[in-house]
PDB file of C-alpha atoms in Angstrom:
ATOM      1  CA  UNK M 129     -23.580  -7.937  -5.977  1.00 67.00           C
ATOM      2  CA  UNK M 130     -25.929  -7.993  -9.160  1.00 76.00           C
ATOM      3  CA  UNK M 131     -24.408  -7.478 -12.835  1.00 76.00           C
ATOM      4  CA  UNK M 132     -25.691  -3.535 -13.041  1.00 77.00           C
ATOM      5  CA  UNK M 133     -23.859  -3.134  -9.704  1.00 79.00           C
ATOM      6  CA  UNK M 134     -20.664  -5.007 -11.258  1.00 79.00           C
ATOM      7  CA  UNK M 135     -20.525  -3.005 -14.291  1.00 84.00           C
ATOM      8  CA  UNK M 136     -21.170   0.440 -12.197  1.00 84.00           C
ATOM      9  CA  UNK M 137     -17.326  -0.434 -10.900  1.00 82.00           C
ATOM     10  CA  UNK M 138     -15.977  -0.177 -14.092  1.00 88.00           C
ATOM     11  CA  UNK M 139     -13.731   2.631 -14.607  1.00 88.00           C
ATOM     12  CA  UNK M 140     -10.996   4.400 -16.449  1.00 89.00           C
ATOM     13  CA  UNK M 141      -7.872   5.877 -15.533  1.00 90.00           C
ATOM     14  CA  UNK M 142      -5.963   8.264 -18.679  1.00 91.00           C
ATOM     15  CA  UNK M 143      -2.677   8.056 -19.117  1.00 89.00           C
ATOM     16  CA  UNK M 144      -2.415  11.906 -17.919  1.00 89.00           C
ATOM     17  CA  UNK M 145      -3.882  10.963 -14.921  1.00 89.00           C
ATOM     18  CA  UNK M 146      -0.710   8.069 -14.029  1.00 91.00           C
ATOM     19  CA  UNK M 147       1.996   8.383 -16.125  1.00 90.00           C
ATOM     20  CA  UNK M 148       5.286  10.365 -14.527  1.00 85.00           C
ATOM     21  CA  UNK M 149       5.971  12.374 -17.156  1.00 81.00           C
ATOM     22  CA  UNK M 150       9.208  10.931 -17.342  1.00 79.00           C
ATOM     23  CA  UNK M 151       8.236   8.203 -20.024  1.00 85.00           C
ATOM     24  CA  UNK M 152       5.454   7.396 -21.429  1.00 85.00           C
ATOM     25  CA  UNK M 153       5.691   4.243 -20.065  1.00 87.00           C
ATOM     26  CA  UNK M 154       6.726   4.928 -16.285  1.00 90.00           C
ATOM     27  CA  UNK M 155       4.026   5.853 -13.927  1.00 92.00           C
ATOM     28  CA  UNK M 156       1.703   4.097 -11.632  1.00 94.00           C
ATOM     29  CA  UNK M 157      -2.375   3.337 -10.619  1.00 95.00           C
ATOM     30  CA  UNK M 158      -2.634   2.596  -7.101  1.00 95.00           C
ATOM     31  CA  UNK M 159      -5.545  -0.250  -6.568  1.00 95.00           C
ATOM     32  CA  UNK M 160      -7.548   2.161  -4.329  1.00 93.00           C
ATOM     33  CA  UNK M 161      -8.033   4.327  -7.831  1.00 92.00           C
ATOM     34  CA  UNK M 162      -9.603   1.309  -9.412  1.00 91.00           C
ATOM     35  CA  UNK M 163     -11.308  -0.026  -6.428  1.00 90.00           C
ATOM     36  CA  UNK M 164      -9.418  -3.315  -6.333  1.00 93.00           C
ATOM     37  CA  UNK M 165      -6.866  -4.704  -4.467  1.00 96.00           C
ATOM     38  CA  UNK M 166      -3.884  -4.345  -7.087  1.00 97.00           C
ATOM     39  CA  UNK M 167      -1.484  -1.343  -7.961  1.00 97.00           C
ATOM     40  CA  UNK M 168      -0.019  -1.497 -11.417  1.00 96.00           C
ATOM     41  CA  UNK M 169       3.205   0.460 -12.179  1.00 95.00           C
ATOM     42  CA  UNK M 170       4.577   0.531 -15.103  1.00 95.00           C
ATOM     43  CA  UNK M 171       8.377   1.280 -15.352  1.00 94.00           C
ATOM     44  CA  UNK M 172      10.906   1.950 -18.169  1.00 93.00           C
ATOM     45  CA  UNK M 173      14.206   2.964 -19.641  1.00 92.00           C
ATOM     46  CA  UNK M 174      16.755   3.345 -21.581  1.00 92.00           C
ATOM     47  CA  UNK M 175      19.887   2.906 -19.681  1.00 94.00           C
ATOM     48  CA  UNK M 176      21.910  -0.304 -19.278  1.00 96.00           C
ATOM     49  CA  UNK M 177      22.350  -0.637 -15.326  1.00 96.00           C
ATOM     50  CA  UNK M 178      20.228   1.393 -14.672  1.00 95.00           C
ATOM     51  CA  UNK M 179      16.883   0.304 -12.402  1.00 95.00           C
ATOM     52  CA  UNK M 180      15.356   0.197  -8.632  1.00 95.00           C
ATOM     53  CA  UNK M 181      17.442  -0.289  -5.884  1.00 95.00           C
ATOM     54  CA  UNK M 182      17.546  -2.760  -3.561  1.00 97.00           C
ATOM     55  CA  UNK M 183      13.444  -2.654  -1.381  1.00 98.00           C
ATOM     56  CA  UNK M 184      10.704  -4.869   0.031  1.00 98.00           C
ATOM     57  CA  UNK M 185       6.857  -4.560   0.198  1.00 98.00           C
ATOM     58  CA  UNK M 186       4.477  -6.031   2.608  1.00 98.00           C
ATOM     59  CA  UNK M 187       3.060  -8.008  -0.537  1.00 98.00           C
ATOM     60  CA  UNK M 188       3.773 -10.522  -3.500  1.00 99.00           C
ATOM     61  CA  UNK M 189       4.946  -8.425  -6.747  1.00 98.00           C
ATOM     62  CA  UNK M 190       4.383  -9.494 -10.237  1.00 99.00           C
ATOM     63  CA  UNK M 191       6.738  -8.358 -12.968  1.00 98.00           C
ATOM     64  CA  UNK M 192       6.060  -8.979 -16.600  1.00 98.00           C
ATOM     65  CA  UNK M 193       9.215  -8.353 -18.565  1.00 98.00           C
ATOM     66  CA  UNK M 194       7.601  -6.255 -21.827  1.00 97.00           C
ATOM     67  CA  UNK M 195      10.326  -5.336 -23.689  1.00 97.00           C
ATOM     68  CA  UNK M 196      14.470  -5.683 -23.477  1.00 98.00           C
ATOM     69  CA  UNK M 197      16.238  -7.654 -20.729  1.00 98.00           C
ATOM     70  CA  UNK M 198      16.557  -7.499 -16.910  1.00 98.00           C
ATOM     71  CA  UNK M 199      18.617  -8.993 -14.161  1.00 98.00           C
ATOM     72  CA  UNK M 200      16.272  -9.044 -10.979  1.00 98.00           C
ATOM     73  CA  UNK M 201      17.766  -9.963  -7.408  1.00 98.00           C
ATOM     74  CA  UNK M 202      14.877 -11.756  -5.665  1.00 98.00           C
ATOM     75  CA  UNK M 203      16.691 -12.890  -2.305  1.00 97.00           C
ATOM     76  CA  UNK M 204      19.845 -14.561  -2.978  1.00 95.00           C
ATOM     77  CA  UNK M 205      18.750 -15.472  -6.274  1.00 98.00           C
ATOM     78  CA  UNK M 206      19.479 -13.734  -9.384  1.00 98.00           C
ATOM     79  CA  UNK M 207      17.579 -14.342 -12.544  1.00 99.00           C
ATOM     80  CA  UNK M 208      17.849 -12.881 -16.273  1.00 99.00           C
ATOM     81  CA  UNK M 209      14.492 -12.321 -17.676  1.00 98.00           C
ATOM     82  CA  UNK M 210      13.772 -11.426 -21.093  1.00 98.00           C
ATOM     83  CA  UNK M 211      10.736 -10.221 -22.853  1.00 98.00           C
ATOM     84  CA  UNK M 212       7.726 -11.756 -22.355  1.00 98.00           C
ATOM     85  CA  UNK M 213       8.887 -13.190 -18.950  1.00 99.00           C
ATOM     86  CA  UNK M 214       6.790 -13.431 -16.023  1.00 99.00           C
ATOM     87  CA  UNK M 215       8.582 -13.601 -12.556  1.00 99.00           C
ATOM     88  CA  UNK M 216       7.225 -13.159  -8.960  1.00 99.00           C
ATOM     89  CA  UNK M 217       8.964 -11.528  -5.874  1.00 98.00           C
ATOM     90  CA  UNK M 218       6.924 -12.774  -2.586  1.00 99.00           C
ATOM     91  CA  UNK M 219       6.164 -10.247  -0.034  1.00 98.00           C
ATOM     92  CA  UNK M 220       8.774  -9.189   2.419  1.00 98.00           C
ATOM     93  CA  UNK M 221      11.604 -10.392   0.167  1.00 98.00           C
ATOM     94  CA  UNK M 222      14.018  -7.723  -0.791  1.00 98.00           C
ATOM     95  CA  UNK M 223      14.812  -7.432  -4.611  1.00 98.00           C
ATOM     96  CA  UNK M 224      15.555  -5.472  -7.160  1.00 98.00           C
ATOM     97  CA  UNK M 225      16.434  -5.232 -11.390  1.00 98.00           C
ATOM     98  CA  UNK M 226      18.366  -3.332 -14.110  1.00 97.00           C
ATOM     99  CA  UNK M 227      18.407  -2.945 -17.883  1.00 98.00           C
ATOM    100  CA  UNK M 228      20.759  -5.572 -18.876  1.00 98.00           C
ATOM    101  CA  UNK M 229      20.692  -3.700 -22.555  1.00 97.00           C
ATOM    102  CA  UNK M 230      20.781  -3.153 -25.053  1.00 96.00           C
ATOM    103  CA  UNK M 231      18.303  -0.980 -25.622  1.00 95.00           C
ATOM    104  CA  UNK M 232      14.964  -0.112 -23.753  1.00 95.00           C
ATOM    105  CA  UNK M 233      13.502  -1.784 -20.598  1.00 97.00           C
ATOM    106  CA  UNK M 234       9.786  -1.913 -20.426  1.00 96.00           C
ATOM    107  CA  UNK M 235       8.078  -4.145 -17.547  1.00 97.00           C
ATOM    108  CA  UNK M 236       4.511  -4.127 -15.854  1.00 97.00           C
ATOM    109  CA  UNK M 237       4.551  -4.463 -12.345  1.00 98.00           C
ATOM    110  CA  UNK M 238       1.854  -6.059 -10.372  1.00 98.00           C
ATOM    111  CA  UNK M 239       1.970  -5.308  -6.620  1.00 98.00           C
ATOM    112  CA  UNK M 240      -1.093  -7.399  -4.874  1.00 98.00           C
ATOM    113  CA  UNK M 241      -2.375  -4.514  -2.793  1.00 98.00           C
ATOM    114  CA  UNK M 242      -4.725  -1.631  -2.911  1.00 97.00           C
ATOM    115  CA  UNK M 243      -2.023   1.136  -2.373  1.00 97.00           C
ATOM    116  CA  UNK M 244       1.913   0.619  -3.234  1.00 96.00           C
ATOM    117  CA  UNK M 245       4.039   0.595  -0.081  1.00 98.00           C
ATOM    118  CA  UNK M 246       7.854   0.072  -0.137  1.00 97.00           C
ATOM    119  CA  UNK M 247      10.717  -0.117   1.976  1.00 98.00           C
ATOM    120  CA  UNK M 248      14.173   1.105   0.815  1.00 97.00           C
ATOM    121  CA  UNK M 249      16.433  -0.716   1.930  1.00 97.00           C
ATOM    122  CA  UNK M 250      20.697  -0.541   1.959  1.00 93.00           C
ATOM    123  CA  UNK M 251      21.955  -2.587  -0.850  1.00 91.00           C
ATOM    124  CA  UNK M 252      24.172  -6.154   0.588  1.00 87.00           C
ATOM    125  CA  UNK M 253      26.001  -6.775  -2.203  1.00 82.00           C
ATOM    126  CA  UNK M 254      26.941  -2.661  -2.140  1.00 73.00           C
ATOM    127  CA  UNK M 255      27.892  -2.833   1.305  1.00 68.00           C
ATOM    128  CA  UNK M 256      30.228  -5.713   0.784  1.00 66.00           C
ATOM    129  CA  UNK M 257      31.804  -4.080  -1.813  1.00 64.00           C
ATOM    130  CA  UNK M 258      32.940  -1.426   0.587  1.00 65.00           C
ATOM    131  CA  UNK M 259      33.902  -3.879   3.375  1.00 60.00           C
TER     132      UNK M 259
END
């Protein structure tokens, strides 16, 4: 590929075009968009506890911790990340985070693949719980 054919891929996305309308900040660009092979999503709030559920992808997952404090389940391991962390969850290991407060959550999620794909799944540490 020659540099005019490079720079002929560049492209743009709006924030009207990915955003939720939740947030401001909570939305997501699927690779395929962007022709490449990585779908950003970009996730916050306010709530302490609050966060996604227990899920897996097919694919590693970058999260870069942007504002505020989270506690992400990776596997059996827990770790508290704080702003300006970088963490990664490796494909087809269930996880998940919440706002460990106070105040706002703001992270930017890397998934390494053109389109996002994700597998709820039931929650081990919920089920135990009710055992």
């Amino acid at each position: 590929m020659n540099d005019d054919e490079n720079t002929a891929r560049a492209n743009r996305v709006t924030r009207e075009d990915w955003t939720s309308g939740r947030d401001p900040w909570h939305g997501h660009v699927e690779g395929l968009t962007l022709g490449t092979d990585a779908t950003v999503l970009f996730y916050a709030n306010e709530t302490p506890g609050q966060g996604p559920k227990w899920h897996v992808h097919p694919y590693d997952e970058i999260f870069i911790i942007r504002k505020g404090r989270a506690l992400y389940t990776i596997g059996d391991r827990k770790i508290e990340a704080n702003e300006g962390d970088v963490l990664l969850g490796p494909r087809d290991v269930p996880h998940k985070f919440h706002n460990l407060g106070p105040g706002r959550l703001e992270t930017v999620d890397i998934h390494l693949n053109p389109t996002w794909v994700q597998t709820n799944l039931d929650d081990p540490e919920l089920q135990e719980r009710l055992e």
